[in-house]
Short mmCIF file of C-alpha atoms and ligand atoms in Angstrom, two decimals:
data_model
loop_
_atom_site.label_atom_id
_atom_site.label_comp_id
_atom_site.label_asym_id
_atom_site.label_seq_id
_atom_site.Cartn_x
_atom_site.Cartn_y
_atom_site.Cartn_z
CA UNK I 9 154.36 101.29 98.23
CA UNK I 10 153.02 102.96 95.10
CA UNK I 11 153.98 106.57 94.54
CA UNK I 12 152.28 109.33 92.63
CA UNK I 13 153.37 109.48 88.98
CA UNK I 14 154.78 105.95 88.93
CA UNK I 15 153.78 104.00 85.83
CA UNK I 16 152.69 100.40 86.35
CA UNK I 17 151.29 97.51 84.40
CA UNK I 18 147.88 96.37 85.58
CA UNK I 19 145.31 93.68 84.78
CA UNK I 20 141.75 95.01 85.16
CA UNK I 21 139.63 92.39 86.92
CA UNK I 22 136.51 94.22 88.11
CA UNK I 23 134.38 97.31 87.59
CA UNK I 24 133.19 99.58 90.40
CA UNK I 25 129.74 101.14 90.70
CA UNK I 26 131.30 104.44 89.55
CA UNK I 27 132.37 102.74 86.32
CA UNK I 28 136.09 102.57 87.13
CA UNK I 29 138.09 99.47 86.27
CA UNK I 30 139.94 97.91 89.22
CA UNK I 31 143.15 95.90 89.32
CA UNK I 32 145.43 94.81 92.17
CA UNK I 33 149.06 95.85 92.42
CA UNK I 34 151.06 94.41 95.30
CA UNK I 35 147.83 93.93 97.22
CA UNK I 36 146.64 97.50 96.61
CA UNK I 37 143.44 98.24 94.67
CA UNK I 38 144.05 100.59 91.74
CA UNK I 39 141.02 102.31 90.18
CA UNK I 40 141.32 103.42 86.55
CA UNK I 41 138.53 105.16 84.58
CA UNK I 42 137.85 104.22 80.94
CA UNK I 43 138.98 100.63 81.33
CA UNK I 44 137.22 97.27 80.99
CA UNK I 45 137.41 93.91 82.74
CA UNK I 46 140.03 91.91 80.84
CA UNK I 47 142.17 94.91 79.83
CA UNK I 48 145.93 94.77 80.38
CA UNK I 49 147.04 98.35 80.69
CA UNK I 50 149.86 100.65 81.53
CA UNK I 51 148.64 103.33 83.91
CA UNK I 52 150.05 106.29 85.73
CA UNK I 53 149.24 106.66 89.42
CA UNK I 54 147.57 110.01 89.94
CA UNK I 55 146.37 109.77 93.54
CA UNK I 56 147.53 107.63 96.46
CA UNK I 57 145.42 106.77 99.50
CA UNK I 58 146.61 104.48 102.29
CA UNK I 59 144.56 101.56 100.97
CA UNK I 60 143.91 102.28 97.30
CA UNK I 61 145.11 104.41 94.39
CA UNK I 62 143.70 106.11 91.33
CA UNK I 63 145.42 105.68 88.01
CA UNK I 64 145.08 107.15 84.54
CA UNK I 65 145.07 104.95 81.48
CA UNK I 66 148.31 105.59 79.57
CA UNK I 67 148.49 102.66 77.17
CA UNK I 68 146.24 99.76 76.36
CA UNK I 69 148.55 96.73 76.15
CA UNK I 70 145.94 94.02 75.58
CA UNK I 71 142.35 95.19 75.09
CA UNK I 72 139.46 93.35 76.74
CA UNK I 73 137.06 91.47 74.46
CA UNK I 74 134.31 93.67 75.98
CA UNK I 75 135.70 96.82 74.41
CA UNK I 76 134.05 98.62 71.54
CA UNK I 77 135.07 101.80 69.75
CA UNK I 78 133.36 104.64 71.69
CA UNK I 79 130.87 106.29 69.35
CA UNK I 80 130.82 109.72 70.95
CA UNK I 81 133.52 112.26 70.08
CA UNK I 82 133.38 113.96 73.49
CA UNK I 83 132.85 110.77 75.52
CA UNK I 84 136.02 110.90 77.56
CA UNK I 85 135.64 114.56 78.53
CA UNK I 86 131.89 114.74 79.13
CA UNK I 87 130.57 113.60 82.50
CA UNK I 88 127.64 111.59 81.13
CA UNK I 89 128.47 108.16 79.71
CA UNK I 90 131.18 106.36 81.68
CA UNK I 91 130.59 103.01 79.93
CA UNK I 92 130.52 103.90 76.25
CA UNK I 93 133.76 101.95 75.66
CA UNK I 94 132.02 98.70 76.71
CA UNK I 95 129.77 96.54 74.60
CA UNK I 96 126.20 96.79 75.86
CA UNK I 97 126.25 93.08 76.70
CA UNK I 98 129.23 93.64 79.00
CA UNK I 99 127.57 96.69 80.52
CA UNK I 100 124.44 94.68 81.34
CA UNK I 101 126.51 91.95 82.92
CA UNK I 102 128.43 94.47 85.03
CA UNK I 103 125.22 96.11 86.21
CA UNK I 104 123.62 92.80 87.09
CA UNK I 105 126.77 91.89 89.03
CA UNK I 106 126.74 95.20 90.86
CA UNK I 107 123.24 94.55 92.19
CA UNK I 108 124.08 90.93 92.99
CA UNK I 109 127.24 91.98 94.89
CA UNK I 110 125.37 94.61 96.90
CA UNK I 111 122.76 92.11 98.08
CA UNK I 112 125.43 89.45 98.80
CA UNK I 113 128.01 91.62 100.52
CA UNK I 114 126.06 94.46 102.11
CA UNK I 115 122.77 92.65 102.63
CA UNK I 116 124.19 89.23 103.44
CA UNK I 117 121.55 87.59 101.25
CA UNK I 118 122.09 84.47 99.20
CA UNK I 119 119.44 84.97 96.56
CA UNK I 120 120.30 85.10 92.89
CA UNK I 121 119.03 88.24 91.13
CA UNK I 122 116.60 87.91 88.25
CA UNK I 123 118.05 88.73 84.81
CA UNK I 124 118.56 92.47 84.26
CA UNK I 125 115.65 94.10 82.42
CA UNK I 126 116.40 96.55 79.63
CA UNK I 127 114.36 97.93 76.74
CA UNK I 128 117.40 97.42 74.52
CA UNK I 129 117.18 101.10 73.51
CA UNK I 130 120.65 102.39 74.37
CA UNK I 131 120.53 105.70 72.49
CA UNK I 132 117.95 108.46 72.44
CA UNK I 133 116.13 107.16 75.49
CA UNK I 134 116.23 110.30 77.65
CA UNK I 135 113.09 112.44 77.76
CA UNK I 136 114.82 115.34 79.48
CA UNK I 137 117.99 117.30 78.78
CA UNK I 138 119.55 120.15 80.69
CA UNK I 139 122.27 121.84 78.72
CA UNK I 140 124.42 124.52 80.34
CA UNK I 141 124.73 127.54 78.04
CA UNK I 142 127.96 129.53 78.14
CA UNK I 143 130.04 131.82 75.97
CA UNK I 144 133.64 131.32 74.94
CA UNK I 145 135.52 133.77 72.73
CA UNK I 146 132.26 135.32 71.58
CA UNK I 147 130.78 131.94 70.63
CA UNK I 148 127.69 130.51 72.31
CA UNK I 149 128.45 127.03 73.67
CA UNK I 150 125.69 124.56 74.46
CA UNK I 151 126.73 121.19 75.85
CA UNK I 152 127.38 119.33 79.07
CA UNK I 153 129.63 119.75 82.07
CA UNK I 154 132.94 117.90 81.87
CA UNK I 155 133.59 115.22 84.50
CA UNK I 156 133.79 116.70 87.98
CA UNK I 157 134.05 120.21 86.60
CA UNK I 158 132.03 123.20 85.50
CA UNK I 159 133.71 123.54 82.16
CA UNK I 160 131.16 123.09 79.38
CA UNK I 161 132.00 120.57 76.67
CA UNK I 162 130.17 121.62 73.51
CA UNK I 163 127.88 118.85 72.36
CA UNK I 164 124.52 119.28 70.71
CA UNK I 165 124.48 115.72 69.40
CA UNK I 166 124.39 113.80 72.67
CA UNK I 167 123.43 110.24 71.75
CA UNK I 168 121.34 109.75 74.89
CA UNK I 169 118.84 112.42 73.80
CA UNK I 170 116.12 112.04 71.17
CA UNK I 171 117.08 113.47 67.74
CA UNK I 172 114.69 116.44 68.04
CA UNK I 173 116.73 117.78 70.96
CA UNK I 174 119.82 118.24 68.83
CA UNK I 175 117.84 120.21 66.27
CA UNK I 176 116.21 122.42 68.92
CA UNK I 177 119.53 123.05 70.69
CA UNK I 178 121.02 124.13 67.35
CA UNK I 179 118.16 126.54 66.67
CA UNK I 180 118.41 128.01 70.19
CA UNK I 181 122.17 128.41 69.85
CA UNK I 182 121.84 130.22 66.52
CA UNK I 183 119.17 132.48 67.99
CA UNK I 184 121.34 133.39 71.02
CA UNK I 185 124.37 133.93 68.80
CA UNK I 186 122.67 136.01 66.12
CA UNK I 187 120.63 138.14 68.53
CA UNK I 188 123.70 138.56 70.76
CA UNK I 189 121.89 137.51 73.92
CA UNK I 190 124.40 137.35 76.80
CA UNK I 191 125.01 133.90 78.28
CA UNK I 192 125.66 133.19 81.92
CA UNK I 193 129.11 133.36 83.46
CA UNK I 194 129.50 131.41 86.67
CA UNK I 195 132.53 133.39 87.85
CA UNK I 196 130.83 136.78 87.86
CA UNK I 197 127.21 135.49 88.08
CA UNK I 198 126.44 137.82 85.16
CA UNK I 199 124.88 137.09 81.79
CA UNK I 200 121.31 136.04 81.12
CA UNK I 201 120.88 132.53 79.71
CA UNK I 202 121.98 129.78 82.11
CA UNK I 203 120.54 126.56 80.75
CA UNK I 204 118.50 125.13 77.93
CA UNK I 205 116.04 122.64 79.35
CA UNK I 206 114.12 120.28 77.03
CA UNK I 207 111.49 117.68 77.82
CA UNK I 208 109.67 115.27 75.55
CA UNK I 209 106.62 113.17 76.34
CA UNK I 210 107.49 109.95 74.54
CA UNK I 211 103.97 108.53 74.30
CA UNK I 212 102.47 111.67 72.70
CA UNK I 213 105.57 113.27 71.15
CA UNK I 214 104.86 116.61 72.86
CA UNK I 215 107.89 118.77 73.58
CA UNK I 216 108.63 121.52 76.12
CA UNK I 217 111.36 124.09 75.52
CA UNK I 218 112.48 126.04 78.57
CA UNK I 219 115.27 128.57 79.03
CA UNK I 220 116.60 129.08 82.53
CA UNK I 221 117.40 132.78 82.94
CA UNK I 222 119.38 134.87 85.35
CA UNK I 223 116.71 137.53 84.78
CA UNK I 224 113.03 138.05 84.12
CA UNK I 225 112.70 138.46 80.37
CA UNK I 226 114.27 137.22 77.16
CA UNK I 227 115.02 139.94 74.58
CA UNK I 228 113.71 139.18 71.07
CA UNK I 229 111.68 136.27 72.42
CA UNK I 230 109.25 136.64 69.49
CA UNK I 231 112.08 135.75 67.12
CA UNK I 232 112.89 132.63 69.12
CA UNK I 233 109.23 131.58 68.91
CA UNK I 234 109.26 132.10 65.15
CA UNK I 235 112.35 129.96 64.74
CA UNK I 236 110.88 127.21 66.89
CA UNK I 237 107.58 127.34 65.00
CA UNK I 238 109.42 127.00 61.70
CA UNK I 239 110.84 123.67 62.89
CA UNK I 240 107.39 122.06 62.60
CA UNK I 241 107.89 119.91 65.67
CA UNK I 242 105.13 119.16 68.21
CA UNK I 243 106.42 121.82 70.61
CA UNK I 244 103.48 122.53 72.93
CA UNK I 245 105.11 124.66 75.58
CA UNK I 246 107.83 127.30 75.56
CA UNK I 247 108.72 128.75 78.93
CA UNK I 248 111.22 130.77 80.90
CA UNK I 249 112.38 129.71 84.32
CA UNK I 250 113.79 132.47 86.51
CA UNK I 251 116.83 131.57 88.58
CA UNK I 252 118.81 134.58 89.81
CA UNK I 253 120.68 132.83 92.59
CA UNK I 254 124.34 131.91 92.34
CA UNK I 255 123.81 128.23 93.00
CA UNK I 256 124.26 124.85 91.36
CA UNK I 257 120.53 124.19 91.67
CA UNK I 258 119.38 124.42 88.09
CA UNK I 259 115.78 125.57 88.28
CA UNK I 260 114.45 128.61 90.09
CA UNK I 261 111.03 128.64 91.69
CA UNK I 262 109.14 130.65 89.06
CA UNK I 263 108.34 129.54 85.52
CA UNK I 264 106.66 131.90 83.05
CA UNK I 265 104.91 130.74 79.93
CA UNK I 266 106.23 132.37 76.77
CA UNK I 267 103.97 130.44 74.45
CA UNK I 268 101.56 127.49 74.57
CA UNK I 269 100.62 125.42 77.58
CA UNK I 270 102.29 125.27 81.01
CA UNK I 271 102.58 121.48 80.74
CA UNK I 272 103.07 118.69 78.22
CA UNK I 273 101.19 115.44 78.59
CA UNK I 274 102.62 111.94 78.60
CA UNK I 275 101.08 108.50 79.12
CA UNK I 276 102.77 106.10 81.50
CA UNK I 277 101.31 102.60 81.91
CA UNK I 278 97.99 104.03 80.72
CA UNK I 279 97.99 106.97 83.16
CA UNK I 280 97.98 110.53 81.79
CA UNK I 281 100.78 112.52 83.37
CA UNK I 282 101.14 116.28 83.05
CA UNK I 283 104.70 117.50 83.17
CA UNK I 284 105.47 121.07 84.11
CA UNK I 285 109.03 122.40 84.00
CA UNK I 286 109.39 121.55 87.69
CA UNK I 287 107.74 118.12 87.89
CA UNK I 288 109.91 115.16 88.77
CA UNK I 289 109.58 112.43 86.16
CA UNK I 290 111.44 109.27 85.24
CA UNK I 291 113.81 110.14 82.39
CA UNK I 292 113.53 106.85 80.51
CA UNK I 293 109.86 106.44 79.65
CA UNK I 294 109.90 102.98 78.12
CA UNK I 295 112.14 101.47 80.80
CA UNK I 296 110.07 103.15 83.54
CA UNK I 297 106.99 101.35 82.19
CA UNK I 298 108.81 98.02 82.55
CA UNK I 299 109.92 98.99 86.06
CA UNK I 300 106.39 99.95 87.11
CA UNK I 301 104.96 96.77 85.59
CA UNK I 302 107.39 94.77 87.68
CA UNK I 303 106.46 96.74 90.80
CA UNK I 304 102.78 96.07 90.08
CA UNK I 305 103.44 92.38 89.60
CA UNK I 306 105.33 92.26 92.92
CA UNK I 307 102.43 94.06 94.65
CA UNK I 308 100.09 91.22 93.52
CA UNK I 309 96.97 93.36 93.91
CA UNK I 310 93.45 91.94 93.89
CA UNK I 311 91.31 95.08 94.19
CA UNK I 312 90.80 95.10 97.95
CA UNK I 313 94.09 96.45 99.18
CA UNK I 314 95.18 99.60 100.89
CA UNK I 315 98.35 100.61 99.08
CA UNK I 316 100.87 103.02 100.58
CA UNK I 317 103.26 104.66 98.08
CA UNK I 318 106.11 106.26 100.06
CA UNK I 319 108.44 108.78 98.33
CA UNK I 320 105.77 109.00 95.63
CA UNK I 321 107.03 112.05 93.70
CA UNK I 322 104.18 113.07 91.37
CA UNK I 323 102.34 109.89 92.29
CA UNK I 324 102.97 107.93 89.14
CA UNK I 325 103.77 104.52 90.63
CA UNK I 326 100.70 104.46 92.86
CA UNK I 327 98.43 105.93 90.18
CA UNK I 328 99.36 103.15 87.75
CA UNK I 329 98.11 100.70 90.42
CA UNK I 330 95.13 102.73 91.69
CA UNK I 331 92.54 100.79 89.71
CA UNK I 332 93.65 97.54 91.32
CA UNK I 333 93.32 98.75 94.93
CA UNK I 334 90.63 99.92 97.35
CA UNK I 335 92.64 102.87 98.58
CA UNK I 336 95.90 104.52 97.55
CA UNK I 337 97.89 106.76 99.90
CA UNK I 338 100.91 108.60 98.49
CA UNK I 339 103.51 110.42 100.59
CA UNK I 340 106.09 112.86 99.29
CA UNK I 341 108.12 115.69 100.85
CA UNK I 342 108.11 118.21 97.96
CA UNK I 343 104.86 120.27 97.98
CA UNK I 344 104.84 120.93 94.21
CA UNK I 345 105.15 117.20 93.49
CA UNK I 346 102.16 116.48 95.73
CA UNK I 347 100.13 119.14 93.90
CA UNK I 348 101.07 117.44 90.60
CA UNK I 349 100.07 114.08 92.05
CA UNK I 350 96.62 115.40 93.02
CA UNK I 351 96.10 116.89 89.55
CA UNK I 352 97.28 113.66 87.93
CA UNK I 353 94.77 111.68 90.03
CA UNK I 354 91.92 114.05 89.16
CA UNK I 355 92.69 114.13 85.43
CA UNK I 356 92.66 110.34 85.33
CA UNK I 357 89.37 110.14 87.21
CA UNK I 358 91.05 108.34 90.09
CA UNK I 359 89.00 108.99 93.23
CA UNK I 360 90.43 106.49 95.70
CA UNK I 361 93.75 108.29 96.14
CA UNK I 362 94.92 110.50 98.97
CA UNK I 363 98.24 112.35 98.87
CA UNK I 364 100.13 113.67 101.88
CA UNK I 365 102.96 116.15 101.78
CA UNK I 366 105.21 114.98 104.56
CA UNK I 367 108.49 113.36 105.43
CA UNK I 368 108.21 109.62 104.84
CA UNK I 369 109.08 108.68 108.41
CA UNK I 370 106.76 111.31 109.96
CA UNK I 371 103.92 110.25 107.67
CA UNK I 372 104.50 106.55 108.27
CA UNK I 373 104.28 107.18 112.01
CA UNK I 374 101.13 109.34 111.66
CA UNK I 375 99.39 106.77 109.45
CA UNK I 376 100.32 104.09 111.92
CA UNK I 377 98.71 106.15 114.72
CA UNK I 378 95.58 106.71 112.57
CA UNK I 379 95.30 102.95 112.55
CA UNK I 380 95.93 102.65 108.80
CA UNK I 381 97.04 99.15 107.98
CA UNK I 382 98.29 99.06 104.39
CA UNK I 383 98.36 95.64 102.75
CA UNK I 384 101.14 96.65 100.41
CA UNK I 385 103.80 99.35 100.79
CA UNK I 386 105.82 100.60 97.84
CA UNK I 387 108.95 102.62 98.65
CA UNK I 388 111.03 104.47 96.06
CA UNK I 389 113.53 106.49 98.12
CA UNK I 390 116.33 108.76 96.90
CA UNK I 391 119.90 107.41 96.77
CA UNK I 392 120.48 107.51 100.50
CA UNK I 393 117.71 104.95 101.00
CA UNK I 394 115.02 104.78 103.70
CA UNK I 395 115.42 106.23 107.18
CA UNK I 396 115.51 103.74 109.99
CA UNK I 397 112.21 105.14 111.37
CA UNK I 398 110.49 104.58 108.01
CA UNK I 399 111.42 100.91 108.03
CA UNK I 400 110.40 100.57 111.68
CA UNK I 401 107.04 102.23 111.02
CA UNK I 402 106.45 100.04 107.96
CA UNK I 403 107.05 96.90 110.00
CA UNK I 404 104.67 98.09 112.73
CA UNK I 405 101.96 98.73 110.12
CA UNK I 406 102.57 95.14 109.08
CA UNK I 407 101.89 95.05 105.32
CA UNK I 408 101.96 91.62 103.67
CA UNK I 409 104.23 92.89 100.95
CA UNK I 410 106.87 95.56 100.65
CA UNK I 411 108.02 96.50 97.16
CA UNK I 412 111.29 98.41 97.24
CA UNK I 413 112.32 100.35 94.16
CA UNK I 414 115.78 101.83 94.34
CA UNK I 415 118.33 103.73 92.30
CA UNK I 416 121.10 102.64 94.65
CA UNK I 417 121.63 98.88 95.14
CA UNK I 418 123.91 99.47 98.15
CA UNK I 419 121.29 101.26 100.26
CA UNK I 420 118.53 98.96 98.93
CA UNK I 421 120.49 95.93 100.17
CA UNK I 422 121.06 97.60 103.55
CA UNK I 423 117.36 98.47 103.89
CA UNK I 424 116.23 94.99 102.84
CA UNK I 425 118.57 93.55 105.49
CA UNK I 426 116.97 95.82 108.10
CA UNK I 427 113.50 94.67 107.00
CA UNK I 428 114.68 91.07 107.33
CA UNK I 429 115.45 91.79 111.00
CA UNK I 430 111.95 93.23 111.30
CA UNK I 431 110.31 90.05 110.04
CA UNK I 432 110.32 90.33 106.23
CA UNK I 433 111.78 87.81 103.80
CA UNK I 434 113.39 88.87 100.54
CA UNK I 435 111.69 86.98 97.71
CA UNK I 436 112.98 88.50 94.52
CA UNK I 437 115.41 91.14 93.22
CA UNK I 438 115.27 92.42 89.66
CA UNK I 439 117.89 94.83 88.28
CA UNK I 440 116.71 97.38 85.68
CA UNK I 441 118.78 99.40 83.26
CA UNK I 442 117.08 102.78 83.10
CA UNK I 443 120.27 104.61 82.12
CA UNK I 444 122.22 102.69 79.47
CA UNK I 445 125.83 103.83 78.91
CA UNK I 446 125.95 105.53 82.32
CA UNK I 447 126.90 103.82 85.57
CA UNK I 448 123.43 104.02 87.13
CA UNK I 449 121.38 100.91 87.81
CA UNK I 450 117.97 100.47 89.47
CA UNK I 451 116.42 97.49 91.13
CA UNK I 452 113.07 96.26 92.41
CA UNK I 453 113.00 94.02 95.47
CA UNK I 454 110.00 92.16 96.81
CA UNK I 455 109.77 91.35 100.51
CA UNK I 456 106.94 89.48 102.19
CA UNK I 457 105.96 89.22 105.84
N1 LIG Z 134 108.23 107.40 93.01
C1 LIG Z 134 108.45 108.54 92.20
C2 LIG Z 134 109.63 109.42 92.64
C3 LIG Z 134 110.83 108.73 93.21
S1 LIG Z 134 112.22 109.79 93.48
C4 LIG Z 134 108.53 108.15 90.73
O1 LIG Z 134 108.80 107.01 90.39
O2 LIG Z 134 108.35 109.02 89.88
C5 LIG Z 134 112.27 109.92 95.21
C6 LIG Z 134 111.29 110.93 95.78
O3 LIG Z 134 111.44 110.95 97.21
C7 LIG Z 134 111.53 112.36 95.32
O4 LIG Z 134 110.33 112.83 94.76
C8 LIG Z 134 111.87 113.12 96.61
O5 LIG Z 134 111.36 114.43 96.63
C9 LIG Z 134 111.21 112.27 97.67
N2 LIG Z 134 111.78 112.35 99.02
C10 LIG Z 134 113.06 112.55 99.38
N3 LIG Z 134 113.19 112.50 100.71
C11 LIG Z 134 111.96 112.26 101.22
C12 LIG Z 134 111.46 112.09 102.54
N4 LIG Z 134 112.25 112.16 103.60
N5 LIG Z 134 110.14 111.86 102.70
C13 LIG Z 134 109.32 111.77 101.61
N6 LIG Z 134 109.74 111.91 100.34
C14 LIG Z 134 111.04 112.17 100.15
#
């Protein structure tokens, strides 16, 4: 039996969906962060469960051929990139395997996944950054939360963000420092500036700068605007979001415009999308376009269909298909997202779309009662997947095709297996890398009746 603090030698033979390497020691699985398949390591056991253990990498005895020198100085402390020590080729293979394993083991399918789709852009792909702002020893710190902690690791130069973000974060930090604006302290819930929130519309270049405040106004805000203007970047919106609650939820409900427009405008698969501070939006623009193209191809639209887009967010997936269908119905539970979806439809001159603010299962049952018979249903649920009632209602509506987009292969495989029981056959699974260097992987599955 392994004991806490014992040091063992381990061969890493697999990678978990959380990005931990796994090896077996006397039949026990040992999970070790920051390792790669093929590593021989010495590790210290830090946590013992009845059936598995966690270890910490102490010494790399024989490095895996998949290893590369991590190119981020704060990589091991920051909670963002768990795979930066792997070559991107090895990362893609691991992600493909993760999706394949989920559909094999959880779904009980025997269908080989399509090759993983990636834009190949592994740095600077994020169009949104949320940096916690804190103060340590009189210095303003802007960075990211450390793994499983609320300690802020200073890092303006995160490689996942576009280069403009580093420059803006630097200017904001200097402003806060020089004007002595108090930053937030989580312990006492005092201090004003909680987060710096940046968004960029990749297709147009437009940028939004937002400060999340534990208060209503920003002292010396005119000086911040001057500094931002002097950067000569396409900043189109500067705003303040008010969040006075002591909570981990980042954004408060109210956003005030300090300068410029309330939204920035992006183009996604030819659809104009307005992004406010609050709007949900895919963070990797170029990869999202590939994902949506795949979803559209799976939907195989001819112009006559009724298309139901469940968990539609601000409507983007459905809207990119609206011109190929007779009618589009989008369903989403967050009221503000539905309002955004309606505006997005109107601004694109799309008149055959209807958006409902409702729970997916409630809406699916109501639409079923209204006698709506969609030809194609697209679902894009959150990580926990679709509720049982949603899948049951979909099967009763009887669409020819169901296109499932998912950010969690495990629940996608479970839900596809449920749809198989309800009369649908899985035709195709395609993994997508929307979040290079992190452990997240998406997939698109096509099922037909
Ligand atoms: N399809 C969108 C958003 C997908 S994210 C896009 O690609 O941009 C998943 C969405 O499901 C979120 O917008 C979330 O608010 C919504 N959601 C979560 N639970 C829901 C439920 N029970 N019913 C309807 N929508 C829900």
